[in-house]
Amino acid sequence: SSSLLLSSSNHHYQFKRRRKQERATATISTLFSTKERSSSSSTTSTTSSSSSSITSPSSSRRQQHSEQLFQQRLSELRTFRSQHGHGSIPNPYKENPSLGIWAAN
């Protein structure tokens, strides 16, 4: 009975881990479609510049910082992928803890 329980919980753990990896891979694949990302970011920058008179300057700076941070992490993710051949970043990732946290979120 206890071996069946252990087997069942191990199977559940493996299933959850596999699903998490599949979602991460799908997310990473989406992020790597740079053509779509660049076209949408140019549209976003045009939109944000036209609406900057409506939003506060600090809000605009936060958006710019957020976009810069996203681009930095995406670059780090690309470097990780080229070095390791996959995009499943462990969390915690000792070599770059902030990248591991970013990828997990």
Backbone as numpy.savetxt, mean C-alpha at the origin, in Angstrom:
# Nx Ny Nz CAx CAy CAz Cx Cy Cz
-9.27 -35.88 19.34 -10.10 -34.69 19.34 -9.22 -33.42 19.34
-8.18 -33.42 20.20 -7.31 -32.24 20.25 -6.49 -32.10 18.98
-6.09 -33.23 18.35 -5.33 -33.14 17.10 -6.22 -32.61 15.98
-7.50 -32.96 16.01 -8.45 -32.44 15.03 -8.63 -30.94 15.21
-8.69 -30.50 16.46 -8.83 -29.09 16.77 -7.60 -28.32 16.30
-6.40 -28.85 16.55 -5.17 -28.21 16.09 -5.12 -28.15 14.57
-5.50 -29.23 13.92 -5.51 -29.28 12.47 -6.48 -28.23 11.91
-7.64 -28.11 12.52 -8.64 -27.15 12.07 -8.14 -25.72 12.25
-7.55 -25.41 13.39 -7.06 -24.05 13.63 -5.88 -23.73 12.72
-5.02 -24.72 12.46 -3.90 -24.51 11.56 -4.39 -24.23 10.14
-5.41 -24.99 9.72 -5.99 -24.78 8.40 -6.59 -23.38 8.30
-7.28 -22.95 9.35 -7.89 -21.62 9.36 -6.80 -20.54 9.28
-5.73 -20.70 10.04 -4.62 -19.74 10.02 -4.01 -19.66 8.62
-3.77 -20.81 7.98 -3.19 -20.83 6.64 -4.13 -20.17 5.63
-5.43 -20.41 5.77 -6.40 -19.80 4.88 -6.38 -18.28 5.02
-6.40 -17.79 6.26 -6.38 -16.34 6.48 -5.10 -15.73 5.94
-3.99 -16.39 6.13 -2.70 -15.88 5.65 -2.69 -15.83 4.12
-3.21 -16.88 3.48 -3.28 -16.92 2.02 -4.16 -15.79 1.48
-5.32 -15.59 2.12 -6.23 -14.52 1.69 -5.57 -13.15 1.83
-4.84 -12.93 2.92 -4.17 -11.66 3.15 -3.12 -11.43 2.06
-2.36 -12.46 1.71 -1.36 -12.34 0.66 -2.01 -12.07 -0.69
-3.14 -12.71 -0.96 -3.84 -12.47 -2.23 -4.33 -11.03 -2.32
-4.87 -10.51 -1.22 -5.33 -9.11 -1.22 -4.16 -8.16 -1.40
-3.04 -8.44 -0.73 -1.86 -7.58 -0.85 -1.33 -7.60 -2.28
-1.29 -8.77 -2.89 -0.83 -8.88 -4.27 -1.74 -8.12 -5.21
-3.05 -8.23 -5.00 -4.00 -7.50 -5.85 -3.82 -5.99 -5.68
-3.62 -5.55 -4.45 -3.41 -4.13 -4.18 -2.13 -3.64 -4.84
-1.08 -4.42 -4.71 0.21 -4.03 -5.28 0.11 -3.99 -6.80
-0.57 -4.94 -7.39 -0.74 -4.94 -8.85 -1.46 -3.68 -9.29
-2.45 -3.26 -8.53 -3.17 -2.04 -8.85 -2.25 -0.83 -8.75
-1.41 -0.80 -7.72 -0.51 0.33 -7.55 0.53 0.41 -8.65
0.89 -0.74 -9.22 1.92 -0.75 -10.24 1.41 -0.41 -11.63
0.12 -0.21 -11.78 -0.38 0.23 -13.07 -0.18 1.74 -13.14
1.05 2.14 -13.39 1.44 3.55 -13.30 0.79 4.43 -14.36
0.44 3.87 -15.49 -0.20 4.69 -16.51 -1.51 5.26 -15.99
-2.30 4.41 -15.34 -3.57 4.87 -14.79 -3.32 5.85 -13.64
-2.34 5.56 -12.82 -2.03 6.41 -11.66 -1.58 7.79 -12.11
-0.69 7.85 -13.13 -0.20 9.14 -13.57 -1.28 9.98 -14.20
-2.15 9.36 -14.98 -3.21 10.14 -15.61 -4.19 10.66 -14.56
-4.49 9.86 -13.56 -5.42 10.33 -12.53 -4.76 11.37 -11.63
-3.45 11.26 -11.38 -2.80 12.25 -10.52 -2.69 13.59 -11.24
-2.52 13.60 -12.57 -2.50 14.88 -13.27 -3.87 15.53 -13.23
-4.92 14.72 -13.31 -6.27 15.24 -13.18 -6.50 15.77 -11.78
-6.02 15.04 -10.78 -6.18 15.45 -9.40 -5.45 16.75 -9.14
-4.23 16.89 -9.66 -3.49 18.12 -9.42 -4.18 19.31 -10.07
-4.78 19.11 -11.25 -5.51 20.18 -11.90 -6.72 20.56 -11.07
-7.43 19.56 -10.57 -8.61 19.80 -9.76 -8.24 20.50 -8.46
-7.18 20.05 -7.80 -6.81 20.64 -6.53 -6.32 22.07 -6.71
-5.66 22.38 -7.84 -5.20 23.74 -8.03 -6.36 24.68 -8.29
-7.40 24.19 -8.98 -8.55 25.04 -9.24 -9.40 25.25 -8.00
-9.39 24.29 -7.08 -10.19 24.43 -5.87 -9.38 24.94 -4.69
-8.12 25.31 -4.91 -7.28 25.75 -3.81 -7.76 27.06 -3.21
-8.47 27.87 -3.99 -8.99 29.11 -3.44 -10.10 28.84 -2.43
-10.75 27.70 -2.55 -11.84 27.35 -1.64 -11.30 26.71 -0.37
-10.28 25.85 -0.49 -9.72 25.15 0.68 -8.69 26.02 1.36
-8.44 25.71 2.61 -7.46 26.47 3.36 -6.05 26.10 2.91
-5.10 27.02 3.05 -3.71 26.71 2.64 -3.11 25.53 3.39
-3.45 25.38 4.66 -2.89 24.25 5.42 -3.44 22.93 4.90
-4.70 22.91 4.46 -5.29 21.71 3.89 -4.57 21.33 2.60
-4.26 22.31 1.79 -3.54 22.07 0.54 -2.15 21.52 0.81
-1.47 22.06 1.81 -0.13 21.57 2.17 -0.20 20.14 2.67
-1.24 19.81 3.44 -1.40 18.44 3.92 -1.62 17.48 2.77
-2.42 17.89 1.80 -2.66 17.04 0.63 -1.38 16.82 -0.15
-0.59 17.87 -0.31 0.68 17.75 -1.03 1.63 16.83 -0.27
1.69 16.99 1.04 2.57 16.14 1.85 2.10 14.68 1.78
0.80 14.47 1.84 0.26 13.13 1.75 0.61 12.48 0.41
0.49 13.24 -0.66 0.82 12.73 -2.00 2.32 12.43 -2.11
3.16 13.30 -1.55 4.61 13.07 -1.58 4.97 11.81 -0.79
4.34 11.65 0.35 4.59 10.46 1.18 4.15 9.20 0.45
2.99 9.26 -0.21 2.50 8.12 -0.97 3.50 7.76 -2.08
3.97 8.75 -2.81 4.92 8.51 -3.90 6.23 7.92 -3.36
6.67 8.41 -2.19 7.90 7.88 -1.58 7.72 6.41 -1.21
6.61 6.06 -0.56 6.37 4.67 -0.17 6.20 3.78 -1.40
5.56 4.30 -2.43 5.40 3.53 -3.67 6.76 3.25 -4.29
7.65 4.23 -4.25 9.01 4.03 -4.76 9.74 2.97 -3.93
9.58 3.03 -2.61 10.20 2.04 -1.73 9.63 0.65 -2.01
8.33 0.58 -2.28 7.69 -0.68 -2.61 8.25 -1.24 -3.91
8.44 -0.39 -4.90 9.02 -0.84 -6.18 10.44 -1.36 -5.97
11.22 -0.69 -5.13 12.58 -1.13 -4.83 12.55 -2.50 -4.15
11.65 -2.66 -3.17 11.50 -3.93 -2.48 11.15 -5.02 -3.47
10.20 -4.73 -4.35 9.76 -5.73 -5.32 10.89 -6.13 -6.27
11.68 -5.16 -6.71 12.79 -5.49 -7.61 13.87 -6.31 -6.90
14.07 -6.07 -5.61 15.08 -6.81 -4.86 14.62 -8.22 -4.48
13.34 -8.36 -4.13 12.85 -9.62 -3.58 12.00 -10.43 -4.55
11.56 -9.83 -5.64 10.78 -10.55 -6.63 9.30 -10.70 -6.29
8.86 -10.07 -5.21 7.44 -10.09 -4.82 7.13 -8.82 -4.05
5.88 -8.57 -3.82 5.47 -7.36 -3.12 4.85 -7.61 -1.77
5.03 -8.81 -1.22 4.46 -9.12 0.10 5.43 -8.67 1.18
5.26 -7.46 1.63 6.16 -6.89 2.62 5.75 -7.37 4.00
6.69 -7.96 4.74 6.34 -8.42 6.08 6.09 -7.24 7.02
5.28 -7.49 8.01 5.06 -6.47 9.03 5.22 -7.15 10.37
6.24 -6.84 11.13 7.20 -5.76 10.95 8.30 -6.11 9.95
8.76 -5.08 9.25 9.84 -5.21 8.28 11.03 -4.45 8.86
12.01 -5.19 9.37 13.11 -4.59 10.12 13.92 -3.57 9.32
14.08 -3.81 8.02 14.91 -2.92 7.21 14.24 -1.57 6.94
12.91 -1.56 6.93 12.18 -0.31 6.71 10.81 -0.44 7.40
10.77 -0.20 8.72 9.53 -0.40 9.47 8.34 0.41 8.93
8.59 1.63 8.50 7.47 2.46 8.03 6.88 1.89 6.74
7.67 1.25 5.90 7.15 0.62 4.69 6.27 -0.58 5.04
6.70 -1.36 6.03 5.89 -2.50 6.46 4.54 -2.07 7.02
4.54 -1.01 7.79 3.29 -0.48 8.35 2.41 0.08 7.24
3.01 0.82 6.32 2.25 1.41 5.20 1.61 0.33 4.35
2.36 -0.72 4.05 1.83 -1.79 3.21 0.72 -2.56 3.93
0.82 -2.69 5.25 -0.20 -3.41 6.00 -1.51 -2.61 6.05
-1.42 -1.31 5.98 -2.62 -0.47 6.02 -3.19 -0.35 4.64
